[in-house]
Short mmCIF file of C-alpha atoms and ligand atoms in Angstrom, two decimals:
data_model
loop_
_atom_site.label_atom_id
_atom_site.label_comp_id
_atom_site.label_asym_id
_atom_site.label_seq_id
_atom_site.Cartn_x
_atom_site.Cartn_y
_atom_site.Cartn_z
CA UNK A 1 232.49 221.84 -77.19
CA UNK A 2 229.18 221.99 -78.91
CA UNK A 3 227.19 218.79 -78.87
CA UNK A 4 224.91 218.68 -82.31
CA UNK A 5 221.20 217.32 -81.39
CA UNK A 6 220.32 214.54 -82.70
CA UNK A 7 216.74 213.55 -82.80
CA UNK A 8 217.14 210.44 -85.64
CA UNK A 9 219.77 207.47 -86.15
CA UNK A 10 223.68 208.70 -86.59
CA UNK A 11 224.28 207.71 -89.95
CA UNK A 12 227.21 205.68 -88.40
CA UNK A 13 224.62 203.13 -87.42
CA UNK A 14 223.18 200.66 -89.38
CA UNK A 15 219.43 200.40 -90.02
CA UNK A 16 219.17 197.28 -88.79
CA UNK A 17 218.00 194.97 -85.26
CA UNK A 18 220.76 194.33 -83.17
CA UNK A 19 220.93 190.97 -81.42
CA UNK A 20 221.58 192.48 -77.92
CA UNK A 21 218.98 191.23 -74.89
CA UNK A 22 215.96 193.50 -74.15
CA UNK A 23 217.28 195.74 -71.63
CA UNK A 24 221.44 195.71 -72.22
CA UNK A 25 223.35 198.70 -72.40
CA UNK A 26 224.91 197.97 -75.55
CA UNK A 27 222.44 199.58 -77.63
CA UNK A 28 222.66 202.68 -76.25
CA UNK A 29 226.48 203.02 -75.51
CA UNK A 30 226.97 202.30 -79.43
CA UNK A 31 224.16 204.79 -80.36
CA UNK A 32 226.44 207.62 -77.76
CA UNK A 33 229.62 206.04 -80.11
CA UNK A 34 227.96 206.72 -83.25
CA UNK A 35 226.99 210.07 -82.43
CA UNK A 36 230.30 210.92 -81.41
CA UNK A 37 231.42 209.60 -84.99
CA UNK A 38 228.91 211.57 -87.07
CA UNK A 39 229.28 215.11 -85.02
CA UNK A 40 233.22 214.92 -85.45
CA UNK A 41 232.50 213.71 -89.26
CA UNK A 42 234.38 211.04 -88.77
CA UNK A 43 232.37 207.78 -90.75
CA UNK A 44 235.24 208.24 -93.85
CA UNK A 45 238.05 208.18 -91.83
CA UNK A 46 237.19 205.60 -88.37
CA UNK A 47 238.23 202.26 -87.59
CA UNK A 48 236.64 200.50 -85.18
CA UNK A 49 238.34 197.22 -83.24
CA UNK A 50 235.65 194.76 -81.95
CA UNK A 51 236.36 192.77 -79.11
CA UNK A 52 235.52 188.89 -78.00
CA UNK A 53 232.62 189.27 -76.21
CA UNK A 54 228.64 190.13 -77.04
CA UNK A 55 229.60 193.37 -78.61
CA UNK A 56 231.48 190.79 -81.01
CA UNK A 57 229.38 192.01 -84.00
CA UNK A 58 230.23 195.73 -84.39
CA UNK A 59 230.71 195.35 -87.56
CA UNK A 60 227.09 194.54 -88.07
CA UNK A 61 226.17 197.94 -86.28
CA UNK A 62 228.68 200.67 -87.36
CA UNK A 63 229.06 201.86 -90.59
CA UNK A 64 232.74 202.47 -90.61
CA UNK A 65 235.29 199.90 -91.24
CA UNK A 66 235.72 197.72 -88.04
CA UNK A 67 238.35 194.84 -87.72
CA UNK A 68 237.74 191.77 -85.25
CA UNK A 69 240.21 191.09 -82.72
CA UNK A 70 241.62 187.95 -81.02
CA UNK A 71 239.63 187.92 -77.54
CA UNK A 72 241.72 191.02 -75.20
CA UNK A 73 244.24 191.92 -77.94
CA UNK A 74 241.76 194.66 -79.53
CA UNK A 75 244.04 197.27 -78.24
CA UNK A 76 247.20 195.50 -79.93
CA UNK A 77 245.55 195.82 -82.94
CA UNK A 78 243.89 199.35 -82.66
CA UNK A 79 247.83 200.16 -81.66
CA UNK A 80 249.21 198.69 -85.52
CA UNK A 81 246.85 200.43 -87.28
CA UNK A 82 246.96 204.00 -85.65
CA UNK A 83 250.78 203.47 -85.79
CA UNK A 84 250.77 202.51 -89.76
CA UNK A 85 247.94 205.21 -90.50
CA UNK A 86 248.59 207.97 -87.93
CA UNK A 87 245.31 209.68 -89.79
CA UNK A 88 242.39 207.41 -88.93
CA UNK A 89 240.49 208.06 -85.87
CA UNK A 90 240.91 204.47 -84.02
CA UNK A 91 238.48 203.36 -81.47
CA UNK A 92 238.20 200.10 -79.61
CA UNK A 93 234.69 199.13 -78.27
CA UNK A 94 235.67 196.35 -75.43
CA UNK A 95 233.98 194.48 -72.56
CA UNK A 96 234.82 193.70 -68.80
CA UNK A 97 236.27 189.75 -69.91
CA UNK A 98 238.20 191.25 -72.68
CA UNK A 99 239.50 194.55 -71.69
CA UNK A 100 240.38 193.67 -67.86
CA UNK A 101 240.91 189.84 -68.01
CA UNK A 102 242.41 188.54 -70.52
CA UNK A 103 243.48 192.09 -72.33
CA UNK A 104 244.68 193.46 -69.51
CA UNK A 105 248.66 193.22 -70.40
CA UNK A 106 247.24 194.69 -73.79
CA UNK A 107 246.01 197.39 -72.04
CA UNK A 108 247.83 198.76 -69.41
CA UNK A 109 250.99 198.73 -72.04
CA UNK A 110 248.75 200.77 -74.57
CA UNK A 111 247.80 202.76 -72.16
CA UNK A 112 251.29 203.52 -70.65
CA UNK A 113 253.07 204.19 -74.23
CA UNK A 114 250.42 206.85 -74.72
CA UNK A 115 248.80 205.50 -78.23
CA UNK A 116 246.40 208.10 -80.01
CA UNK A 117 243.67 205.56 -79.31
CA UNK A 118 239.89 205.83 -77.95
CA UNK A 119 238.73 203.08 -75.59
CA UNK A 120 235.40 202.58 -74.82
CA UNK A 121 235.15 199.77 -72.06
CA UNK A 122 231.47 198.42 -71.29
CA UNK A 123 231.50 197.13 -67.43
CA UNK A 124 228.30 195.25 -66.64
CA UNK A 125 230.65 193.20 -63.86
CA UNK A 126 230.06 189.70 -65.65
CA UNK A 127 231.26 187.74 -68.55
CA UNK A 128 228.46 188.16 -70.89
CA UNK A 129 228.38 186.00 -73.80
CA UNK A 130 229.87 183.21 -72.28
CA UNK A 131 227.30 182.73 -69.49
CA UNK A 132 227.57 184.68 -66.94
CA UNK A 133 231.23 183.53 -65.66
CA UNK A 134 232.96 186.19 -62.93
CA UNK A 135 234.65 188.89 -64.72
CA UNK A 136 237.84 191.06 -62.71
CA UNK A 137 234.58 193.68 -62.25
CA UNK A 138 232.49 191.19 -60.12
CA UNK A 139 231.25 192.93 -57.24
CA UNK A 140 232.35 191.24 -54.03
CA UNK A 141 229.57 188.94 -53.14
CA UNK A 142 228.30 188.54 -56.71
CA UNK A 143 227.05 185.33 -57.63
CA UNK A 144 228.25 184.00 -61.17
CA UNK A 145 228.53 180.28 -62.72
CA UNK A 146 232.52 180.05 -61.10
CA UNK A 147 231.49 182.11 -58.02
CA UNK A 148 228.46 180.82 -57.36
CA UNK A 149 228.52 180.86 -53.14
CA UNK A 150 229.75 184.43 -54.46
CA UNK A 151 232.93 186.50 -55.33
CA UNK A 152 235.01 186.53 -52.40
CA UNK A 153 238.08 189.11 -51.50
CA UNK A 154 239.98 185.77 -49.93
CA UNK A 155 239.70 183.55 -52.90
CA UNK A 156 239.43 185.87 -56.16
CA UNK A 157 240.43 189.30 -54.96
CA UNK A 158 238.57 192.82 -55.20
CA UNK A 159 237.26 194.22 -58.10
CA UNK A 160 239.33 195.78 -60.42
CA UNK A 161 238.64 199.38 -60.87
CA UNK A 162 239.82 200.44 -64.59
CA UNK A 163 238.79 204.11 -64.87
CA UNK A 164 241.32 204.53 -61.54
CA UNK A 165 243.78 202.67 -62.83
CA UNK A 166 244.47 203.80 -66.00
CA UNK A 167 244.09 207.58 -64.96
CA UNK A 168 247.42 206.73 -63.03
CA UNK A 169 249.40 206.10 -66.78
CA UNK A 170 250.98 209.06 -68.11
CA UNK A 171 250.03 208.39 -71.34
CA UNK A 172 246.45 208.35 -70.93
CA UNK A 173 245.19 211.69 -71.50
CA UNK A 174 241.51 211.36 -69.77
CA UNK A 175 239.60 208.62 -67.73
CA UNK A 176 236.21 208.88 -66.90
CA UNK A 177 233.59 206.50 -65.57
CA UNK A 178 230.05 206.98 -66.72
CA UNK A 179 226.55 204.49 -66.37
CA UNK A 180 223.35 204.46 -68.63
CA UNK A 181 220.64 203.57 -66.60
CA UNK A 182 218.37 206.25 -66.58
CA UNK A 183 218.28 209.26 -68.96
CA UNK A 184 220.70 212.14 -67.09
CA UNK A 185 223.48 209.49 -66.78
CA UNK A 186 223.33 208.29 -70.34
CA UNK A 187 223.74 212.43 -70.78
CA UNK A 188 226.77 212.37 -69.21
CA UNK A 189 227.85 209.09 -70.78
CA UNK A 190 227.28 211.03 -74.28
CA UNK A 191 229.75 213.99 -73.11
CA UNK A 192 232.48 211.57 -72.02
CA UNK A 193 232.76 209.45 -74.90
CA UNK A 194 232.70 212.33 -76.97
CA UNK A 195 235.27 213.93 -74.85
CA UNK A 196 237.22 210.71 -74.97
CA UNK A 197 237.13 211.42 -78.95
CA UNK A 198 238.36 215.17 -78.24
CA UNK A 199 241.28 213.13 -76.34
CA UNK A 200 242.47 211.16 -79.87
CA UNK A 201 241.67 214.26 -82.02
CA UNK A 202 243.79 216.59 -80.46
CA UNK A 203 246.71 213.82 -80.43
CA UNK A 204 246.92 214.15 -76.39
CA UNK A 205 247.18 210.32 -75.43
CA UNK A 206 244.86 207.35 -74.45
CA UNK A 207 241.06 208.80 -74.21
CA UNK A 208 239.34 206.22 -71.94
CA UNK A 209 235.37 205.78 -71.15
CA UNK A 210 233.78 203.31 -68.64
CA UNK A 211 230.34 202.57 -68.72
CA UNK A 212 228.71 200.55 -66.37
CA UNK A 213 225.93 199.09 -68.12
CA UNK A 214 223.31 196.35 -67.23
CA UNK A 215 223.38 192.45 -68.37
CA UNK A 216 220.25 191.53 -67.31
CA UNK A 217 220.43 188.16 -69.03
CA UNK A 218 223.46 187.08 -66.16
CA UNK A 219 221.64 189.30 -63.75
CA UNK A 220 218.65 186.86 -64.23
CA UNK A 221 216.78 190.51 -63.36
CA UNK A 222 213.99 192.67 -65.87
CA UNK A 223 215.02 195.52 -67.31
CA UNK A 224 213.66 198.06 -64.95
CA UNK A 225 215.84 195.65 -62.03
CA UNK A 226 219.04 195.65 -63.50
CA UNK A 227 219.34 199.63 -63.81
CA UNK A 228 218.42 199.67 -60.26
CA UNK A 229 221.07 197.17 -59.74
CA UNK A 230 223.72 199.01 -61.67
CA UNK A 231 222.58 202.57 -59.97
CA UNK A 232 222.51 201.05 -56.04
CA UNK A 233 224.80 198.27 -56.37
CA UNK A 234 227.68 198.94 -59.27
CA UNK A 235 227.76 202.39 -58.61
CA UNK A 236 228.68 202.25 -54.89
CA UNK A 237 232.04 200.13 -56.04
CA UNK A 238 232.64 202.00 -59.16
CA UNK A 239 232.05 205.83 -58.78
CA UNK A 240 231.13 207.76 -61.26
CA UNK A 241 233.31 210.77 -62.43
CA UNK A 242 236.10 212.50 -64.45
CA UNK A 243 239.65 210.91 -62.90
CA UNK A 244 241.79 212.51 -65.29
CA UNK A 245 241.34 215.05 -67.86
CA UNK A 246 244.51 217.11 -69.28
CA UNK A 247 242.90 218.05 -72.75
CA UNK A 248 243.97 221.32 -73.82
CA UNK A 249 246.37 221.64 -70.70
CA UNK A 250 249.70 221.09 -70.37
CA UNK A 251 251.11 217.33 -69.27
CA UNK A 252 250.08 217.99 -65.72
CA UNK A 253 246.96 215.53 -64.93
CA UNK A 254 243.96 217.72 -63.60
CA UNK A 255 242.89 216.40 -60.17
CA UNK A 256 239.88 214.17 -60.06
CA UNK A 257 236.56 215.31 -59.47
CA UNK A 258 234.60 212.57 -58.44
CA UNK A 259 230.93 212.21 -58.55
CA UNK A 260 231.15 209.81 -54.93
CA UNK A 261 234.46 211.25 -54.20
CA UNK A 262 238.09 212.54 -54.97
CA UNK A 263 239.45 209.96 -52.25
CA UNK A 264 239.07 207.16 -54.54
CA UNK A 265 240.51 208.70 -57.95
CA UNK A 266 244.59 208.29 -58.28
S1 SF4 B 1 224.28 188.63 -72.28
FE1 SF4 B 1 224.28 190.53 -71.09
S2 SF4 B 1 225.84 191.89 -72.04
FE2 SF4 B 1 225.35 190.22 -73.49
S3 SF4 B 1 223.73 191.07 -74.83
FE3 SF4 B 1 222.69 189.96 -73.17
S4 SF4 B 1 222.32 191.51 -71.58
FE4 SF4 B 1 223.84 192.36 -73.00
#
C-alpha cells in the first residue's frame, strides 16, 4: 500500500475551527480519517456515523455525508445503510462511553455478523463530554466524578480491552490498537486506519482502529501531561499493536504481533 503525502488539509475536512479542547486527540485522529478518505477517493461515495459523545459534531468537520446516531447505536445504523447501499464506504467515528458502554451489544453483534463496516474507536479512558464520568476504559485506580476514591477491580471491574476483544469475532477482519501522542505513533495511527479502510474495501469483514488519545480537560492535565499520561499510563493497560489482520489472506486470523506483547492479543 502506498500512502500519498500530504503536506495541506484532506479536502475531506472542512476549513473551519473545531470546538475540540487544546490538546485532544480528536483533531488529529479525524485529520488521519480524512486522509484515509481522500487517498482512497472516497469523499463522493462515504458515509460517516457520528456518535454521542464530543466527536458529536462530525458533520461539522467532514465533508462527506455523515448521519447522527442515538448515543451507542452508531454501529446499528452504519449496519442499515451498508446493508441498503452495499456501495458506500461506511465508517463510524465512536468514543469509549458510546462504543464500549452503552454500544457495546451494538457492537460486539456488528462485529460478530461480519458487516463491511470501518470503526474507528477513540479511547481516552473517560466519558468526555459529559464530565469526566468513568468510562468501561478507566484505568484501575483512575479517579473520575463516579469513581472518585478511584476505579476499583472489586466494585466496577477491569478495564475493558476492545482491540482484544473484537480480534476474537470471526467477522472482524483486522484489530489494531494505535495512540497519537507524539509524532511516530500518530504514524502508525495513519497506517492502521487506513488499513482498517483496506479491510471495508476489499469486502473482508469488520476493519477496527483504537486510538488511545488524550482528554486533558477530565485529565485536569496540560497538553504536554496528558500525552505523557496516555504514553506511561494508558499504554501499559492497553498495548499497542496489530491483533488481527487477515487482509488479503484466507479466513485464517494472522497471529498477533504485539507492540508490548503477543501474550495479551486473543
Ligand atoms: S472533553 Fe476531552 S475528549 Fe472532549 S474535546 Fe475536551 S479534551 Fe477532547
Amino acid at each position: 500500500m502506498v500512502m500519498k503525502k500530504i503536506l495541506g488539509r484532506p479536502e475531506s475536512l472542512f476549513d473551519r475551527p473545531n470546538h475540540y479542547c487544546a490538546g485532544c486527540g480528536h483533531g488529529v485522529a479525524h485529520r488521519l480519517v480524512a486522509e484515509a478518505l481522500d487517498h482512497y477517493g472516497l469523499r463522493g461515495k462515504a458515509v460517516g456515523v457520528a456518535p454521542a459523545g464530543c466527536s458529536v459534531m462530525l458533520y461539522d468537520y467532514f465533508d462527506v455525508d455523515t448521519l447522527e446516531s442515538a448515543h451507542g447505536r452508531a454501529l446499528a445504523v452504519a449496519t442499515g445503510i451498508k446493508r441498503a447501499n452495499p456501495d458506500l464506504f461506511v465508517f463510524t467515528y465512536q468514543g469509549d462511553g458510546d462504543l464500549a458502554s452503552i454500544g457495546m451489544c451494538e457492537t460486539i453483534h456488528t462485529a460478530n455478523r461480519g458487516e463491511n463496516i470501518t470503526v474507528v474507536f477513540i479511547n481516552n479512558a473517560v466519558y468526555g463530554m459529559t464530565g469526566g464520568q468513568m468510562a468501561p476504559t478507566t484505568l484501575l485506580g483512575q479517579k473520575t466524578t463516579t469513581t472518585p476514591r478511584g476505579r476499583s477491580i472489586a466494585t466496577e471491574g477491569s478495564p475493558i480491552k476492545m482491540a482484544e476483544l473484537l480480534a476474537g469475532f470471526d467477522g472482524v477482519a483486522y484489530s489494531e490498537r494505535v495512540a497519537v501522542y507524539d509524532t511516530r505513533q500518530v504514524l502508525r495511527a495513519r497506517k492502521a486506519i487506513f488499513r482498517s479502510f483496506d479491510a471495508q474495501l476489499q469486502q473482508a469483514g469488520m476493519g477496527f482502529v483504537e486510538v488511545l488519545s488524550p482528554c486533558v480537560t477530565n485529565l485536569k492535565m496540560s497538553a504536554e501531561k496528558a500525552q505523557k499520561w496516555v504514553e506511561n499510563e494508558m499504554r501499559a493497560v492497553f498495548p499497542l499493536g496489530v491483533y488481527k489482520d487477515r487482509l488479503g489472506k484466507d479466513a485464517a486470523p494472522v497471529a498477533a504481533t504485539t507492540e508490548e506483547g503477543a501474550a495479551n492479543a486473543t
